[in-house]
Structures are given as C-alpha cells and as structure tokens.
CSV table of N, CA and C in Angstrom, one decimal:
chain,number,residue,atom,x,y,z
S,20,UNK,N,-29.2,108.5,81.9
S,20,UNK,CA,-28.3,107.6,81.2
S,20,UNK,C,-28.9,106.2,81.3
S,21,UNK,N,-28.8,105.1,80.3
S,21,UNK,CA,-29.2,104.1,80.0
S,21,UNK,C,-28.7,103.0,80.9
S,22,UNK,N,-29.2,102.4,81.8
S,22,UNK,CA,-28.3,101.3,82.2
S,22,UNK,C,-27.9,100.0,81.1
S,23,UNK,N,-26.6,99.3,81.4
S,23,UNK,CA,-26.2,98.9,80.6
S,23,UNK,C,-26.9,97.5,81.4
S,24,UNK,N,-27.1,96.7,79.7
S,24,UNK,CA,-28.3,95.2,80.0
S,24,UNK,C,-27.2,94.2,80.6
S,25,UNK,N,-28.5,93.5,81.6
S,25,UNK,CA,-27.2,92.7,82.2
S,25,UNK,C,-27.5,91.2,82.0
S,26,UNK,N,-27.8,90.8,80.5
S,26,UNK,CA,-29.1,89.7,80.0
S,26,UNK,C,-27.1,89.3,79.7
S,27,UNK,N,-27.8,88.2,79.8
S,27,UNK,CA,-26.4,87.2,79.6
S,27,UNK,C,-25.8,86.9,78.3
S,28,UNK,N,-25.0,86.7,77.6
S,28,UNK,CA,-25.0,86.4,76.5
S,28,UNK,C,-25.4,85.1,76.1
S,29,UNK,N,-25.5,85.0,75.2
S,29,UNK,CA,-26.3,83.7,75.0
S,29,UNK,C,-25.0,82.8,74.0
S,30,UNK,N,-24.5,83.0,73.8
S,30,UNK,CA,-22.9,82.8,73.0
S,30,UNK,C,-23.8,82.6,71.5
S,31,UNK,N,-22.7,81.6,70.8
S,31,UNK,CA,-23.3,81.7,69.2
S,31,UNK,C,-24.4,81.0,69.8
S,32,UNK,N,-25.5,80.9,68.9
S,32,UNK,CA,-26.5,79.9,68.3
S,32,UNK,C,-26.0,78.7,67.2
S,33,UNK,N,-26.7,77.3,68.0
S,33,UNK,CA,-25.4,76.4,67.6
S,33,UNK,C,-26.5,75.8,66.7
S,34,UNK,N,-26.5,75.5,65.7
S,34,UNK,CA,-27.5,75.2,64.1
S,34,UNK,C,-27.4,73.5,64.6
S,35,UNK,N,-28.5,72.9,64.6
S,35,UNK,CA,-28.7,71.4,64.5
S,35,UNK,C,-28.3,70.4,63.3
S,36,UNK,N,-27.5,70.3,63.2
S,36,UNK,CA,-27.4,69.8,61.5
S,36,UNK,C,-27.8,68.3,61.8
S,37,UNK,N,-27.9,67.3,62.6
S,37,UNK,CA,-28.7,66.0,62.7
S,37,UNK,C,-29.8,65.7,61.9
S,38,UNK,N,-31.0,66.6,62.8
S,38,UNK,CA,-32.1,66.2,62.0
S,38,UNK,C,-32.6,67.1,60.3
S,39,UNK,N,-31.6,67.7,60.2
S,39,UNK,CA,-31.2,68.5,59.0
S,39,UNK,C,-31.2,67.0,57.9
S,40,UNK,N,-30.0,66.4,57.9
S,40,UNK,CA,-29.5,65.3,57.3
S,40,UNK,C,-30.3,63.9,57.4
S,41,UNK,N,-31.4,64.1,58.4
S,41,UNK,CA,-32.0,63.0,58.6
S,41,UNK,C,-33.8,63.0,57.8
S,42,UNK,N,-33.7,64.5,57.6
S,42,UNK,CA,-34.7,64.9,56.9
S,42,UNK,C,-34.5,65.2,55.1
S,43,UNK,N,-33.4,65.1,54.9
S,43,UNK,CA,-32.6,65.2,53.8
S,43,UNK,C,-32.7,63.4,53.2
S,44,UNK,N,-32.1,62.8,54.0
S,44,UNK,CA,-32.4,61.5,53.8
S,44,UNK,C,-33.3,60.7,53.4
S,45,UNK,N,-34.7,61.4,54.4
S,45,UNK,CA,-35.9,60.9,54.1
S,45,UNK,C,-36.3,61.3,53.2
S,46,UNK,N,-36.4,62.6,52.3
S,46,UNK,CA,-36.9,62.7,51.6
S,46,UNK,C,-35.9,62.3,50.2
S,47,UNK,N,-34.8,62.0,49.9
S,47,UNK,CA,-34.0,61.6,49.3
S,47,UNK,C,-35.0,59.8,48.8
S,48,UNK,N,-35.1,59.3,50.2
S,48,UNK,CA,-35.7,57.6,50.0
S,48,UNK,C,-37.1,57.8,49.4
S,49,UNK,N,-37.7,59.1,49.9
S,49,UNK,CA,-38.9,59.6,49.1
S,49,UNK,C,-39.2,59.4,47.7
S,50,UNK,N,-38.4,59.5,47.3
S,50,UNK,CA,-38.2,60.0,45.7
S,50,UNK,C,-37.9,59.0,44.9
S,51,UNK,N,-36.9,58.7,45.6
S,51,UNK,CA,-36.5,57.0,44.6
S,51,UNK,C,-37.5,56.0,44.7
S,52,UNK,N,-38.0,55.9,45.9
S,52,UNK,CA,-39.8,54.9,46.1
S,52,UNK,C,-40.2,55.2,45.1
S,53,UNK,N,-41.0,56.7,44.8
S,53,UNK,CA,-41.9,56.7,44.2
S,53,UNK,C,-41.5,57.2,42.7
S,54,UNK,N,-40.4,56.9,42.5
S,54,UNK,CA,-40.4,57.1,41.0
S,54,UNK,C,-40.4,56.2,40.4
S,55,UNK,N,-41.4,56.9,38.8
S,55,UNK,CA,-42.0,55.5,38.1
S,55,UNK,C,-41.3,56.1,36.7
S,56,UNK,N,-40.4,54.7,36.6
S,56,UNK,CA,-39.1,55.0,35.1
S,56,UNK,C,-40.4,54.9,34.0
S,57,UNK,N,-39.8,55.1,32.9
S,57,UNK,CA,-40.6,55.1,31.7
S,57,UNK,C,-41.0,53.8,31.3
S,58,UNK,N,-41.7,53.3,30.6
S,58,UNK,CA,-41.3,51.7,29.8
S,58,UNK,C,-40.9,52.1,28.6
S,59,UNK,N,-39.4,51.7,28.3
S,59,UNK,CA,-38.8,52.2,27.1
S,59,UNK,C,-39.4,51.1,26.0
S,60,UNK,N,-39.5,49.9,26.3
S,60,UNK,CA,-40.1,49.1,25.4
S,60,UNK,C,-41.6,49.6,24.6
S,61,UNK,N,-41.9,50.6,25.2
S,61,UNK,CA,-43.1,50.8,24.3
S,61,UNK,C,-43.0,52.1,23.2
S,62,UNK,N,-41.8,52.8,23.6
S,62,UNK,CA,-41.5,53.3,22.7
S,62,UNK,C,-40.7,53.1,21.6
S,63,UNK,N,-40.1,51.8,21.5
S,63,UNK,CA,-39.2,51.8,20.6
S,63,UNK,C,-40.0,51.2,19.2
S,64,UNK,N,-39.5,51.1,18.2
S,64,UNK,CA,-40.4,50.8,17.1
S,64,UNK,C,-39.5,49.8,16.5
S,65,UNK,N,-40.5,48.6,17.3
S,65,UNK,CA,-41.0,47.2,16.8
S,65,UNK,C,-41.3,46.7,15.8
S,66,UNK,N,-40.8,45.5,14.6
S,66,UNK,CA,-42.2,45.3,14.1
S,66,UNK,C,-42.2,44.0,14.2
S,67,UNK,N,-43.5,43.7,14.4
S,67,UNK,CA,-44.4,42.3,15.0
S,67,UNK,C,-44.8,42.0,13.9
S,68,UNK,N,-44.8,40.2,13.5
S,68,UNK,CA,-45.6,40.0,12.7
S,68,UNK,C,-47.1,39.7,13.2
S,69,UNK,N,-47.1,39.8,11.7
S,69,UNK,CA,-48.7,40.2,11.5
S,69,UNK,C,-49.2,38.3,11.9
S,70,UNK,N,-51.1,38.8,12.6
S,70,UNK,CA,-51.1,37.7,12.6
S,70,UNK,C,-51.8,36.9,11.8
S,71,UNK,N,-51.6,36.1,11.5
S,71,UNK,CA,-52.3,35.1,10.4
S,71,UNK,C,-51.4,33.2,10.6
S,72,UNK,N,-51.8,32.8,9.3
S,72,UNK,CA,-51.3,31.3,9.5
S,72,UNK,C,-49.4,31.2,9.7
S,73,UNK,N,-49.1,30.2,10.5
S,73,UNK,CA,-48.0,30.3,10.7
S,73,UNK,C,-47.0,30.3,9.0
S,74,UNK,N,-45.7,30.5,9.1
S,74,UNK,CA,-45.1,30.3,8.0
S,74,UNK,C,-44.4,28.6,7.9
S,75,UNK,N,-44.9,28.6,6.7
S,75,UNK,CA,-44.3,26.9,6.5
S,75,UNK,C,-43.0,26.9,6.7
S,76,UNK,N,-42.6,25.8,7.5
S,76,UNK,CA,-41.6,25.1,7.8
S,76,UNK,C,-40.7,24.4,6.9
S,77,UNK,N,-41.2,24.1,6.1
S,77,UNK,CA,-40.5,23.1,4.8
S,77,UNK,C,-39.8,23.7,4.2
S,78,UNK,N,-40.1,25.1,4.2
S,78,UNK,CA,-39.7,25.5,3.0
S,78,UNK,C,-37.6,26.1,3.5
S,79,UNK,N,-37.0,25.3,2.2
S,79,UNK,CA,-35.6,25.2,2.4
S,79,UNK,C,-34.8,26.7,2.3
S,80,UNK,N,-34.1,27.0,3.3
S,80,UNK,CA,-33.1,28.4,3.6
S,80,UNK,C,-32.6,28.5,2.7
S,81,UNK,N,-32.7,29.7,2.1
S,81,UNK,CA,-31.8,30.2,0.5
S,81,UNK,C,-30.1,29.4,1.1
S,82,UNK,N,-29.5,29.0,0.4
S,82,UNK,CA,-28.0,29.1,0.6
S,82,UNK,C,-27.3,30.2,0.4
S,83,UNK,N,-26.7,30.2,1.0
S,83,UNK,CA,-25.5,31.8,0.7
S,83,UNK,C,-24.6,31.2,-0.3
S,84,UNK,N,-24.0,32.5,-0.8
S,84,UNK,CA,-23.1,32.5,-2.0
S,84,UNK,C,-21.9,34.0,-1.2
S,85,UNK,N,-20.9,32.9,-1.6
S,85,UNK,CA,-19.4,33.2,-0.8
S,85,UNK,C,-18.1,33.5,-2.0
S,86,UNK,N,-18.2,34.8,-1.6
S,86,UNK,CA,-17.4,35.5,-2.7
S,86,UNK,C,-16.1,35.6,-1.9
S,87,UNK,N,-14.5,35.2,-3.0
S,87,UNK,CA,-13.6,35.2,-1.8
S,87,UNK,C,-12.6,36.3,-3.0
S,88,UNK,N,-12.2,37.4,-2.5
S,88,UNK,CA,-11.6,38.4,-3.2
S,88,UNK,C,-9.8,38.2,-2.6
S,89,UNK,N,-9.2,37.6,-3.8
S,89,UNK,CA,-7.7,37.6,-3.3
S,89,UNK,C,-7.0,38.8,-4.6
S,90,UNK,N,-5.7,38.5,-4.1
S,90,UNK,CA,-5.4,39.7,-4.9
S,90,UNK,C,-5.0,39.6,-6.0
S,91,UNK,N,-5.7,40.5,-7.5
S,91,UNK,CA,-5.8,39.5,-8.8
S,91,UNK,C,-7.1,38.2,-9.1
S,92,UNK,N,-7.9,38.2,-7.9
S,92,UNK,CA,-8.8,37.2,-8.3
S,92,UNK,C,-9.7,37.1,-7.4
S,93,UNK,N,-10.8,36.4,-8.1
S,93,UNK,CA,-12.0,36.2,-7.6
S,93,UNK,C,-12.4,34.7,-7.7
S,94,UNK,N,-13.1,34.4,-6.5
S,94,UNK,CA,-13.5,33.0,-6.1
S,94,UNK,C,-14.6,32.9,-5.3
S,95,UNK,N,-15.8,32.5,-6.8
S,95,UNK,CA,-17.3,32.5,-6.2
S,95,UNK,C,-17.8,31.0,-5.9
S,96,UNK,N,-17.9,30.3,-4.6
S,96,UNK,CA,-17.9,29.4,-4.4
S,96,UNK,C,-17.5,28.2,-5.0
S,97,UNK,N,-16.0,28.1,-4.2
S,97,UNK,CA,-14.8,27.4,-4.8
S,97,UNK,C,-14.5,27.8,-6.6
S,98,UNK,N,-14.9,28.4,-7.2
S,98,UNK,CA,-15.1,28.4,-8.7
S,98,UNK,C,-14.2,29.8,-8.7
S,99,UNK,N,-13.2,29.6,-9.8
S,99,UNK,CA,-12.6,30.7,-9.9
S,99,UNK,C,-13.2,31.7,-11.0
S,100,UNK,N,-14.1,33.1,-10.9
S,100,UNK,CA,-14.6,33.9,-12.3
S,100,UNK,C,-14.1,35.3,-12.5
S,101,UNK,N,-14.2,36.0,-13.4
S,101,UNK,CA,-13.9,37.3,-13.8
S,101,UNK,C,-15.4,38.6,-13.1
S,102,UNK,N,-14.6,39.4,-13.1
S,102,UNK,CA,-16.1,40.4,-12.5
S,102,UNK,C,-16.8,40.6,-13.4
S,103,UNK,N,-16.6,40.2,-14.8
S,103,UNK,CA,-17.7,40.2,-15.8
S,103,UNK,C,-18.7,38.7,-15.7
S,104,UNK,N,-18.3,38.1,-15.2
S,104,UNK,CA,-19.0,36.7,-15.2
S,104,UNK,C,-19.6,36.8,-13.3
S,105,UNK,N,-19.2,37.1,-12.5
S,105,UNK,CA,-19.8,37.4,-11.3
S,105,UNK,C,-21.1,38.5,-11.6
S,106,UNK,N,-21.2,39.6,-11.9
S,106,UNK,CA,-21.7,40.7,-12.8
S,106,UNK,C,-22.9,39.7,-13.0
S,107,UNK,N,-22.7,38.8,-14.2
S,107,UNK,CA,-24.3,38.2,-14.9
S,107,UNK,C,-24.6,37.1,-14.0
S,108,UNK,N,-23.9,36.8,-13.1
S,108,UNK,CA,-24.2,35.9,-12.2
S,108,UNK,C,-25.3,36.3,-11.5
S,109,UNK,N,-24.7,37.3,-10.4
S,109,UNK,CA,-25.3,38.1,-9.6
S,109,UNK,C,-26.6,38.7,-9.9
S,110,UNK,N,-26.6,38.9,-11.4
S,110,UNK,CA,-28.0,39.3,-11.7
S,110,UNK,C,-29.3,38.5,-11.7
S,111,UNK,N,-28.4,37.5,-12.5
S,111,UNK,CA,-29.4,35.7,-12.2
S,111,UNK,C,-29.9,35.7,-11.0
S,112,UNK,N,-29.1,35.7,-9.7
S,112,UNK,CA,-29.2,35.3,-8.5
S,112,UNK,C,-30.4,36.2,-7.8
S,113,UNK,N,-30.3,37.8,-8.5
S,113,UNK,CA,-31.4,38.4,-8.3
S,113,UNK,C,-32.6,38.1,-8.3
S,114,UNK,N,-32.6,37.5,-9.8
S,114,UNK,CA,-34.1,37.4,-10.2
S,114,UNK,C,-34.4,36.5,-9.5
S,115,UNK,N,-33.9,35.6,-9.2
S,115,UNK,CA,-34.4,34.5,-8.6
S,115,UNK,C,-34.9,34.5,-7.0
S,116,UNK,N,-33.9,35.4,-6.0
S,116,UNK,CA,-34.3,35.9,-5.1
S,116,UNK,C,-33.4,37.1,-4.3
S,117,UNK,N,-34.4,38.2,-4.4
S,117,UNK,CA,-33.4,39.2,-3.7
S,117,UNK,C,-33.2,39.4,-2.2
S,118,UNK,N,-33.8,38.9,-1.7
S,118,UNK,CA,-33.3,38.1,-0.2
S,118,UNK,C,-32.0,37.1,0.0
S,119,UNK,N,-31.3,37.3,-1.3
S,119,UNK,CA,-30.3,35.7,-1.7
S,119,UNK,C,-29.0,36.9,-0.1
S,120,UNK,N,-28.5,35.4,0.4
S,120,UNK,CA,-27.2,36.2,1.1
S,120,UNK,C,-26.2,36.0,0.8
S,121,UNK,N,-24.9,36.9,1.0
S,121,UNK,CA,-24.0,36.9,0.2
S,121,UNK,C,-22.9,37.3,1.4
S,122,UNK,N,-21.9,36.5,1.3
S,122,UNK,CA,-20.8,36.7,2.2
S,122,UNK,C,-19.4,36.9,1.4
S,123,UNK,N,-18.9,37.8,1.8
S,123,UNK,CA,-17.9,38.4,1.1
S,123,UNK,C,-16.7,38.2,1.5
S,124,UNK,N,-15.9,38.0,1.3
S,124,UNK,CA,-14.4,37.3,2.6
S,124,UNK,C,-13.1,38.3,1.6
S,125,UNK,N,-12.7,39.6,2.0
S,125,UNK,CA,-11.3,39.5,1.6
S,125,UNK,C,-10.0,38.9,2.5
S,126,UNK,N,-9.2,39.0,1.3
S,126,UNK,CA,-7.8,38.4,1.5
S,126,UNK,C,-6.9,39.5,2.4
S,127,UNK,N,-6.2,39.5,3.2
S,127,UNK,CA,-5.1,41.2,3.7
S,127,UNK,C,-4.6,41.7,2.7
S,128,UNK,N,-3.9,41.1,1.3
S,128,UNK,CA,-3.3,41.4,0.2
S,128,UNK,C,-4.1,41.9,-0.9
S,129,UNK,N,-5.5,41.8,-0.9
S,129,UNK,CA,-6.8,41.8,-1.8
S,129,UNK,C,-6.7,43.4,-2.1
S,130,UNK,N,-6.9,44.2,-3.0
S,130,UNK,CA,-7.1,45.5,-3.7
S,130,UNK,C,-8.4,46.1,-3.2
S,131,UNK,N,-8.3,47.0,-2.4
S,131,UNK,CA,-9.7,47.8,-1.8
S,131,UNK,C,-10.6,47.8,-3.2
S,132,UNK,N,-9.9,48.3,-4.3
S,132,UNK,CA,-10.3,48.6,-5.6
S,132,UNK,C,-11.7,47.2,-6.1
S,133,UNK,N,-11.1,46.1,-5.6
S,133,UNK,CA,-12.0,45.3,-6.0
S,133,UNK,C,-13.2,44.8,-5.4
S,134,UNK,N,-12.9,45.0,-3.6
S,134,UNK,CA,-14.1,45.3,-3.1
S,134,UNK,C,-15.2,46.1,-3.3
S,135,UNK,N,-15.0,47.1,-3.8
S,135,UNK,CA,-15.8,48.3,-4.0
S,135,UNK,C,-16.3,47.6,-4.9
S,136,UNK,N,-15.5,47.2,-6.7
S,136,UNK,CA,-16.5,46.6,-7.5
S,136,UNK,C,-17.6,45.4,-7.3
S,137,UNK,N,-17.3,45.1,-6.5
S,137,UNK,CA,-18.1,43.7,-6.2
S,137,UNK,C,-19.2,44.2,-5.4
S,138,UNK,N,-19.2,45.4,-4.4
S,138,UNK,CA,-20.5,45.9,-4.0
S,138,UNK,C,-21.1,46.9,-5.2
S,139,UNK,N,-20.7,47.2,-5.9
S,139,UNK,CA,-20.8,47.6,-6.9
S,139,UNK,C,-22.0,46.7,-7.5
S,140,UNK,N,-21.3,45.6,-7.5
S,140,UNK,CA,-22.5,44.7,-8.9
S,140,UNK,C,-22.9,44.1,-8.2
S,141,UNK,N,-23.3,43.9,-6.4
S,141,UNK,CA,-24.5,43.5,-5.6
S,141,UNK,C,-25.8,44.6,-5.7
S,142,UNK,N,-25.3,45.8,-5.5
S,142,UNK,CA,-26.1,46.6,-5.2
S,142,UNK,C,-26.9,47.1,-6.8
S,143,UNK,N,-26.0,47.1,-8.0
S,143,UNK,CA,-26.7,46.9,-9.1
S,143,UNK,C,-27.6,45.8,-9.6
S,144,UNK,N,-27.8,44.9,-9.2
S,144,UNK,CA,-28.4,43.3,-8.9
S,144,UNK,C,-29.7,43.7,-7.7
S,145,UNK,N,-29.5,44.2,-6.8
S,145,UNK,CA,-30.2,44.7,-5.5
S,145,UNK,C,-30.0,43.9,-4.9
S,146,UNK,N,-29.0,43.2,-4.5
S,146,UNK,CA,-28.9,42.6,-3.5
S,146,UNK,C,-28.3,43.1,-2.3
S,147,UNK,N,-29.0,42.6,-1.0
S,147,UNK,CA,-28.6,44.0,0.1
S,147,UNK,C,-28.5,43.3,1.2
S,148,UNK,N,-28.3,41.7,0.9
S,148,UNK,CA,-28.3,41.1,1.8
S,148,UNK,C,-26.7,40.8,2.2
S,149,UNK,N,-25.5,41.4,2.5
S,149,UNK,CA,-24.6,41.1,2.6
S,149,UNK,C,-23.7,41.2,3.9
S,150,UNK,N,-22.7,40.4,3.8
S,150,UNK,CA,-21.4,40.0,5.1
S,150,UNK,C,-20.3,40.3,4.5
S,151,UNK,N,-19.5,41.5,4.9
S,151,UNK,CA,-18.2,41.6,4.5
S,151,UNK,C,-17.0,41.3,5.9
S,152,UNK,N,-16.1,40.6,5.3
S,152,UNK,CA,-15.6,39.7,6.5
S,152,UNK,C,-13.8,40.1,5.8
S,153,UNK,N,-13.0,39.7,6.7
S,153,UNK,CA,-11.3,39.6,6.0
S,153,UNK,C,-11.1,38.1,6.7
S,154,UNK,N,-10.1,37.9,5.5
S,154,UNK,CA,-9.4,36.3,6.1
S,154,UNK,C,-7.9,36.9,7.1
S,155,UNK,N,-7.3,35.5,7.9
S,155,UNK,CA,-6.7,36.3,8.9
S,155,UNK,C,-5.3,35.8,7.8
C-alpha cells in the first residue's frame, strides 16, 4: 500500500498582478512615444498658385449686385425691376464678368416660387458666384 504524501500543501498560488499592470503601462507609454500620426496636410488637395509675377493690385473688386426678393417684387440694387428685366440684366452682367457676385436677400413673406426663378436666370447667365441670405 502507498503511503499517503506528507508534502504540505502549498494553498492557492497567488498570481502577481503588480508587475502585470506595470508592464502593461509601459508598454502602453511605448506606443504613444513612438507613434508617428500621418501629415494630413499632404494629403488634402490644395491648390497653390502658380508661380509667376505677382497679381496687380490696382485692379478694382467687381462690386456685388444685391437682389432683394419681397413678396410680389423685385429689387435690384435699390431699383425696383420685373424678372424679365433682371433676366437681360443678368445676362449683360455676364458678359461682362462671370466672376460678377451676387447676393440674394429674401423677405420671410417672399414666395419660394420666386427664388427659384431668380437662380434660375443666374445660372442661365452662368453666374455661380452667389449668397443667398433672408431678412429678419
């Protein structure tokens, strides 16, 4: 018959979690040191001008042209006109420059209906340079 062992028990085995967490940590500060973020700046698409002679200074900023849409009427810089007369306006203003800007102001009481036309006959004109704004 086998004698029975008389080795002691050794109770649980008690797990170190200290240098667990401390090694956890360090490699944690590891990581954020050595990480290298992207440069987002070089991916985005830029455009630079080109180089050559500066642009003249003199030369005078188009004025804007301020369309004010109330309800029943139109008012193209202070001047009261019909959308058939804004229409051949606007096309003038084209030729002359399609970079022209155009600020739009409706009224709260103004007709959606006539917003629409009025981008209507910018965008037939090509003009694309626009501000659509409401009065309070």
């Amino acid at each position: 018959m086998a004698r029975p062992s008389r080795r002691k028990d050794p109770g649980a085995l008690e797990l170190q979690m200290t240098p667990m967490i401390d090694v956890v940590f360090q490699l944690l500060i590891f990581f954020i040191v050595t990480l290298k973020t992207p440069d987002i700046s070089a991916h985005l698409d830029i455009f630079r001008p080109a180089a050559g002679a500066p642009p003249d200074t003199n030369v005078e900023p188009p004025k804007m042209i301020q369309i004010k849409i109330f309800k029943g009427a139109l008012v193209m810089n202070d001047r009261n006109v019909t959308i058939e007369t804004l229409g051949s306006v606007l096309m003038k203003l084209a030729e002359l420059s399609k970079t022209q800007t155009i600020m739009i102001v409706c009224a709260r009481d103004s007709e959606h209906d006539m917003l629409i036309r009025v981008l209507d006959l910018c965008a037939r004109a090509g003009l694309a340079n626009l501000s659509v704004s409401s009065m309070n």
